[in-house]
Coordinates of C-alpha atoms and ligand atoms in Angstrom, one line a residue:
X1 CA 116.2 -8.0 4.7
X2 CA 114.7 -6.3 1.7
X3 CA 111.3 -6.9 0.1
X4 CA 110.1 -10.5 0.9
X5 CA 107.9 -12.9 -1.1
X6 CA 105.2 -13.1 -2.0
X7 CA 105.7 -9.5 -3.1
X8 CA 102.9 -7.2 -2.1
X9 CA 102.7 -3.4 -2.8
X10 CA 100.6 -0.8 -1.1
X11 CA 97.3 0.1 -2.8
X12 CA 97.9 2.3 -5.9
X13 CA 96.0 5.3 -4.4
X14 CA 98.4 5.4 -1.4
X15 CA 101.1 8.1 -1.4
X16 CA 104.1 7.7 0.9
X17 CA 106.7 10.2 1.7
X18 CA 110.4 9.9 0.9
X19 CA 111.3 9.5 4.5
X20 CA 109.7 9.0 8.0
X21 CA 108.2 12.0 9.8
X22 CA 109.6 11.4 13.3
X23 CA 112.6 9.4 14.4
X24 CA 115.0 9.0 17.3
X25 CA 117.2 11.8 15.9
X26 CA 114.3 14.3 16.6
X27 CA 114.2 13.4 20.3
X28 CA 115.4 15.8 23.1
X29 CA 115.9 12.8 25.4
X30 CA 117.3 9.2 25.3
X31 CA 115.8 7.5 22.3
X32 CA 116.4 4.5 20.0
X33 CA 113.1 3.6 18.3
X34 CA 110.2 6.1 17.7
X35 CA 107.1 4.4 16.3
X36 CA 103.5 3.2 16.7
X37 CA 102.0 6.6 17.4
X38 CA 98.5 7.8 17.9
X39 CA 97.8 11.0 16.1
X40 CA 94.8 13.4 16.0
X41 CA 93.8 17.0 15.6
X42 CA 93.1 18.9 18.8
X43 CA 92.7 22.6 19.6
X44 CA 94.0 23.6 16.1
X45 CA 97.1 21.5 16.2
X46 CA 98.1 18.0 15.1
X47 CA 99.0 16.0 18.3
X48 CA 101.1 12.9 18.2
X49 CA 101.6 10.6 21.2
X50 CA 104.4 8.2 20.2
X51 CA 106.2 5.2 21.6
X52 CA 109.9 5.6 22.4
X53 CA 111.9 2.5 23.2
X54 CA 115.3 3.4 24.7
X55 CA 118.3 2.1 26.7
X56 CA 119.7 -0.6 24.4
X57 CA 121.6 -1.2 21.2
X58 CA 121.7 -4.2 18.8
X59 CA 124.3 -6.2 20.8
X60 CA 122.6 -5.6 24.2
X61 CA 119.2 -6.5 22.6
X62 CA 120.6 -9.8 21.4
X63 CA 121.9 -10.6 24.9
X64 CA 118.8 -9.5 26.8
X65 CA 116.0 -9.9 24.2
X66 CA 114.2 -6.8 25.4
X67 CA 114.2 -3.0 25.6
X68 CA 114.8 -1.9 29.2
X69 CA 112.7 1.3 28.9
X70 CA 109.7 2.7 27.0
X71 CA 108.3 6.2 27.2
X72 CA 105.4 7.9 25.5
X73 CA 106.4 11.2 24.0
X74 CA 104.2 14.0 22.8
X75 CA 104.8 16.1 19.6
X76 CA 102.8 18.9 18.0
X77 CA 102.7 20.1 14.4
X78 CA 100.7 22.7 12.4
X79 CA 100.2 20.6 9.3
X80 CA 100.5 17.0 10.6
X81 CA 103.4 16.2 8.3
X82 CA 106.5 18.1 9.3
X83 CA 108.1 20.5 11.9
X84 CA 107.0 18.3 14.8
X85 CA 107.8 20.0 18.0
X86 CA 108.6 17.4 20.6
X87 CA 107.8 18.2 24.2
X88 CA 110.9 18.1 26.5
X89 CA 109.3 15.7 29.0
X90 CA 107.5 12.5 28.0
X91 CA 103.9 11.9 29.0
X92 CA 104.7 8.5 30.6
X93 CA 107.8 6.5 31.3
X94 CA 108.1 2.8 32.1
X95 CA 110.7 3.5 34.9
X96 CA 108.1 5.7 36.7
X97 CA 105.2 3.3 36.0
X98 CA 107.2 0.4 37.4
X99 CA 108.1 2.3 40.5
X100 CA 104.6 3.7 41.0
X101 CA 102.9 0.3 40.6
X102 CA 105.4 -1.7 42.6
X103 CA 106.5 -3.5 39.4
X104 CA 102.9 -4.7 38.7
X105 CA 102.8 -2.7 35.4
X106 CA 106.0 -2.8 33.4
X107 CA 105.1 -0.3 30.7
X108 CA 102.4 1.3 28.6
X109 CA 102.9 1.4 24.8
X110 CA 101.3 1.6 21.3
X111 CA 99.0 4.6 22.1
X112 CA 95.9 5.4 19.9
X113 CA 94.4 8.8 20.3
X114 CA 90.7 9.6 19.9
X115 CA 88.9 12.9 20.5
X116 CA 85.4 12.4 21.9
X117 CA 83.1 15.3 22.5
X118 CA 86.1 17.6 22.6
X119 CA 88.1 15.5 25.1
X120 CA 91.3 13.5 24.3
X121 CA 91.4 9.8 25.2
X122 CA 94.1 7.2 24.7
X123 CA 94.0 3.5 24.3
X124 CA 97.2 1.8 25.5
X125 CA 98.6 -1.6 25.8
X126 CA 100.1 -2.4 29.2
X127 CA 102.7 -5.2 29.8
X128 CA 101.9 -6.3 33.3
X129 CA 103.3 -8.9 35.7
X130 CA 100.1 -10.9 35.1
X131 CA 99.8 -10.6 31.3
X132 CA 99.1 -7.9 28.7
X133 CA 96.1 -5.7 29.3
X134 CA 94.3 -3.1 27.1
X135 CA 93.6 0.2 28.7
X136 CA 91.3 3.2 28.1
X137 CA 92.5 6.4 29.6
X138 CA 91.7 10.1 29.6
X139 CA 94.3 12.8 29.0
X140 CA 94.2 16.4 30.0
X141 CA 94.0 19.1 27.3
X142 CA 97.7 19.9 27.6
X143 CA 98.7 16.3 27.2
X144 CA 100.5 16.3 30.5
X145 CA 98.6 13.8 32.6
X146 CA 97.0 10.4 31.9
X147 CA 94.2 8.9 34.0
X148 CA 93.5 5.3 33.3
X149 CA 89.8 4.6 33.3
X150 CA 89.7 0.9 32.6
X151 CA 92.1 -2.0 32.2
X152 CA 90.9 -5.3 30.5
X153 CA 91.5 -8.7 31.9
X154 CA 94.6 -10.4 30.3
X155 CA 95.3 -10.9 27.4
X156 CA 94.0 -8.1 25.3
X157 CA 95.4 -5.1 23.4
X158 CA 95.3 -3.0 20.2
X159 CA 92.2 -1.2 21.4
X160 CA 90.9 1.9 19.7
X161 CA 87.9 4.1 20.5
X162 CA 85.3 5.4 18.0
X163 CA 85.2 9.2 18.0
X164 CA 81.6 9.5 19.0
X165 CA 78.9 7.6 20.9
X166 CA 76.7 5.3 18.8
X167 CA 73.1 4.9 20.0
X168 CA 74.2 6.3 23.3
X169 CA 77.2 4.0 23.9
X170 CA 80.9 4.3 23.5
X171 CA 82.5 1.7 21.2
X172 CA 85.9 0.2 20.9
X173 CA 87.7 -2.4 18.7
X174 CA 90.0 -4.8 20.5
X175 CA 92.1 -7.9 20.1
X176 CA 91.9 -10.5 22.8
X177 CA 94.4 -13.3 22.4
X178 CA 92.4 -16.5 22.5
X179 CA 94.8 -19.3 23.3
X180 CA 92.5 -22.3 23.5
X181 CA 90.2 -22.0 20.4
X182 CA 89.7 -24.7 17.8
X183 CA 92.4 -23.0 15.7
X184 CA 95.1 -23.3 18.5
X185 CA 95.4 -19.5 18.9
X186 CA 93.1 -17.0 17.4
X187 CA 94.1 -13.4 17.4
X188 CA 91.0 -11.7 15.7
X189 CA 89.2 -8.3 15.8
X190 CA 86.4 -7.9 18.4
X191 CA 84.1 -5.1 19.3
X192 CA 82.7 -4.0 22.7
X193 CA 80.7 -1.1 24.0
X194 CA 80.4 0.8 27.2
X195 CA 78.1 3.4 28.9
X196 CA 80.9 5.3 30.5
X197 CA 84.3 4.2 29.1
X198 CA 85.0 2.2 32.3
X199 CA 82.6 -0.8 32.1
X200 CA 82.9 -2.7 28.8
X201 CA 80.7 -5.5 27.5
X202 CA 78.4 -6.7 24.8
X203 CA 81.6 -8.1 23.2
X204 CA 81.3 -9.4 19.7
X205 CA 83.6 -11.3 17.4
X206 CA 83.8 -9.4 14.1
X207 CA 86.7 -10.4 11.9
X208 CA 88.7 -13.7 11.6
X209 CA 92.3 -13.5 10.8
X210 CA 92.2 -16.7 8.8
X211 CA 89.6 -15.2 6.4
X212 CA 92.1 -12.6 5.3
X213 CA 93.6 -13.4 1.9
X214 CA 97.1 -12.0 2.6
X215 CA 97.5 -13.2 6.2
X216 CA 98.3 -16.6 7.7
X217 CA 98.9 -15.6 11.2
X218 CA 97.1 -12.9 13.3
X219 CA 95.5 -9.5 13.1
X220 CA 94.4 -6.6 15.3
X221 CA 92.6 -3.2 15.1
X222 CA 94.8 -0.2 14.2
X223 CA 93.9 3.5 14.0
X224 CA 90.7 4.8 15.5
X225 CA 87.9 4.7 12.8
X226 CA 86.9 7.8 10.9
X227 CA 83.2 8.6 10.0
X228 CA 82.2 8.7 6.3
X229 CA 78.8 8.8 4.6
X230 CA 79.2 5.1 3.7
X231 CA 80.4 3.8 7.1
X232 CA 83.2 3.8 9.6
X233 CA 86.4 3.6 7.7
X234 CA 89.2 1.9 9.7
X235 CA 92.5 0.2 9.3
X236 CA 93.8 -3.0 10.9
X237 CA 97.1 -4.7 11.0
X238 CA 97.7 -8.3 9.9
X239 CA 100.6 -10.6 9.8
X240 CA 102.0 -13.2 7.4
X241 CA 104.6 -15.7 8.7
X242 CA 107.1 -17.6 6.7
X243 CA 109.5 -19.8 8.7
X244 CA 112.1 -19.7 5.9
X245 CA 112.7 -15.9 6.5
X246 CA 115.9 -15.3 8.4
X247 CA 118.0 -12.4 9.6
X248 CA 116.1 -9.2 9.7
X249 CA 117.3 -6.0 11.2
X250 CA 118.6 -6.6 14.7
X251 CA 116.9 -10.0 14.9
X252 CA 118.9 -13.2 14.0
X253 CA 115.6 -14.5 12.8
X254 CA 112.3 -12.6 12.3
X255 CA 109.8 -14.5 10.2
X256 CA 106.8 -12.1 10.3
X257 CA 105.7 -9.3 7.9
X258 CA 103.0 -6.8 9.0
X259 CA 100.6 -5.1 6.7
X260 CA 98.0 -2.3 7.2
X261 CA 94.5 -3.4 6.0
X262 CA 91.3 -1.4 5.4
X263 CA 87.7 -2.1 6.1
X264 CA 84.3 -0.3 6.4
X265 CA 82.0 -0.8 9.3
X266 CA 78.2 -0.2 9.7
X267 CA 77.5 3.3 11.0
X268 CA 74.7 2.0 13.4
X269 CA 76.3 -1.3 14.4
X270 CA 80.1 -1.0 14.1
X271 CA 80.6 -4.7 14.9
X272 CA 79.3 -5.4 11.3
X273 CA 81.9 -5.3 8.6
X274 CA 80.2 -4.0 5.4
X275 CA 83.3 -3.6 3.2
X276 CA 86.8 -4.8 2.9
X277 CA 89.8 -4.2 0.7
X278 CA 91.0 -7.7 -0.3
X279 CA 94.7 -6.7 -0.7
X280 CA 97.0 -4.9 1.7
X281 CA 96.4 -1.1 1.9
X282 CA 99.9 -0.5 3.2
X283 CA 102.6 -3.0 2.5
X284 CA 106.3 -2.6 3.3
X285 CA 107.7 -1.3 0.0
X286 CA 109.8 1.7 0.9
X287 CA 113.6 1.3 1.8
X288 CA 112.9 2.6 5.3
X289 CA 110.3 -0.2 5.7
X290 CA 112.1 -3.1 4.1
X291 CA 115.8 -2.4 4.6
X292 CA 116.4 -0.4 7.8
X293 CA 115.8 -0.5 11.5
X294 CA 115.0 -3.0 14.3
X295 CA 112.3 -5.3 12.8
X296 CA 112.0 -4.8 9.0
X297 CA 108.8 -5.4 7.0
X298 CA 106.6 -4.2 9.9
X299 CA 103.8 -1.6 9.2
X300 CA 101.7 -0.8 12.2
X301 CA 99.0 1.9 11.7
X302 CA 97.9 3.9 14.8
X303 CA 96.4 7.2 13.5
X304 CA 94.0 8.2 10.7
X305 CA 92.7 11.7 10.1
X306 CA 90.0 12.7 7.5
X307 CA 90.6 16.3 6.4
X308 CA 87.8 18.5 5.1
X309 CA 89.4 18.3 1.6
X310 CA 88.8 14.6 1.5
X311 CA 92.5 13.8 2.1
X312 CA 93.1 11.0 4.6
X313 CA 96.4 10.9 6.5
X314 CA 97.3 7.5 7.8
X315 CA 100.1 7.4 10.4
X316 CA 102.0 4.2 11.0
X317 CA 105.1 2.8 12.7
X318 CA 107.6 1.3 10.2
X319 CA 110.2 -1.3 11.0
X320 CA 109.4 -0.8 14.7
X321 CA 111.8 2.1 14.3
X322 CA 110.2 5.2 12.7
X323 CA 106.9 7.0 12.6
X324 CA 105.6 7.6 9.0
X325 CA 102.6 9.0 7.2
X326 CA 100.8 8.0 4.0
X327 CA 98.0 9.9 2.3
X328 CA 95.0 8.9 0.1
X329 CA 91.7 10.4 -1.0
X330 CA 88.7 9.2 1.0
X331 CA 86.7 8.3 -2.1
X332 CA 89.5 6.1 -3.4
X333 CA 89.7 4.3 0.0
X334 CA 85.9 3.8 0.1
X335 CA 86.0 2.4 -3.4
X336 CA 88.7 -0.1 -2.4
X337 CA 86.4 -1.4 0.4
X338 CA 83.2 -1.5 -1.7
X339 CA 84.4 -2.8 -5.1
Ligands
LIG401 C1 103.2 -6.5 17.9 C2 103.3 -5.4 18.9 C3 103.7 -4.1 18.2 C4 104.9 -4.3 17.3 C5 104.7 -5.5 16.4 C6 105.9 -5.8 15.5 O1 102.9 -7.7 18.5 O2 104.3 -5.7 19.8 O3 104.1 -3.2 19.2 O4 105.0 -3.1 16.5 O5 104.4 -6.6 17.1 O6 107.0 -6.1 16.2

């Protein structure tokens, strides 16, 4: 499809790599699309939990309009950039989930990985027989077993956990899909907290998609926030629609473009937005983001790591096909939010 109008570029402080860091070609099992991963540092390694859609091809997709199977794979790396070692067996697989839940839950996908008090947790989206539900789950230290702690009422997803308790409570960002609001549908960012990761409440509306200058459609939380002196730094995704856009990747018509955005939240009350970059942080501007894959012009951040050096690694799915990383200096990112 190529770069679409209006033309947007990623922020000048963003550095992208020449190619994605993980693709279907790296998989030891059936794989078509590897994307939308959660990434974090755990026990001296970088750990990635990624989404793997498999079991179709462009022709079959056009006939059936869906991917029959989705698994969540695990990969480890020493530097968070290359030499990802993919574990032979996925952490979850939709065929097993369907069988175990008597077809009530079709699949888990779009994982976000947060380490809280030395323990790994995942937020997951779950496509269920009765709607889309957002899940909070714990994972064992070897990333072999997931235990779901809570599932939201439908329809909600794109959840991510803060990496520490704030005033004694766990916090998460989330995106309920409000269907009967004054604006027809209203897919905004909300914030909830919990005493135990199981019971969630005190839910607050925090960011309106129609207030974003480069979005005309919807938005949602992205990578789990990182703590800085100035506030919680966090990404989100947001979408602009143009009905005149046509053939894109495998789709005969795909009219959306997804950006990664950046904001800063209050350290004591993370439901308060205290800074915002007015332009896209990550726009689709590399050939693997605009010209290749299943759904082109889609950037979907899921992981953010702040290194001791001040370098920030931002992991994102590109074109719903590849997993990629971009880097920037934390001070440059804070400046974008506060200027
Ligand atoms: C969203 C989710 C993501 C996907 C994106 C672009 O609604 O389904 O998993 O990456 O659309 O297709």
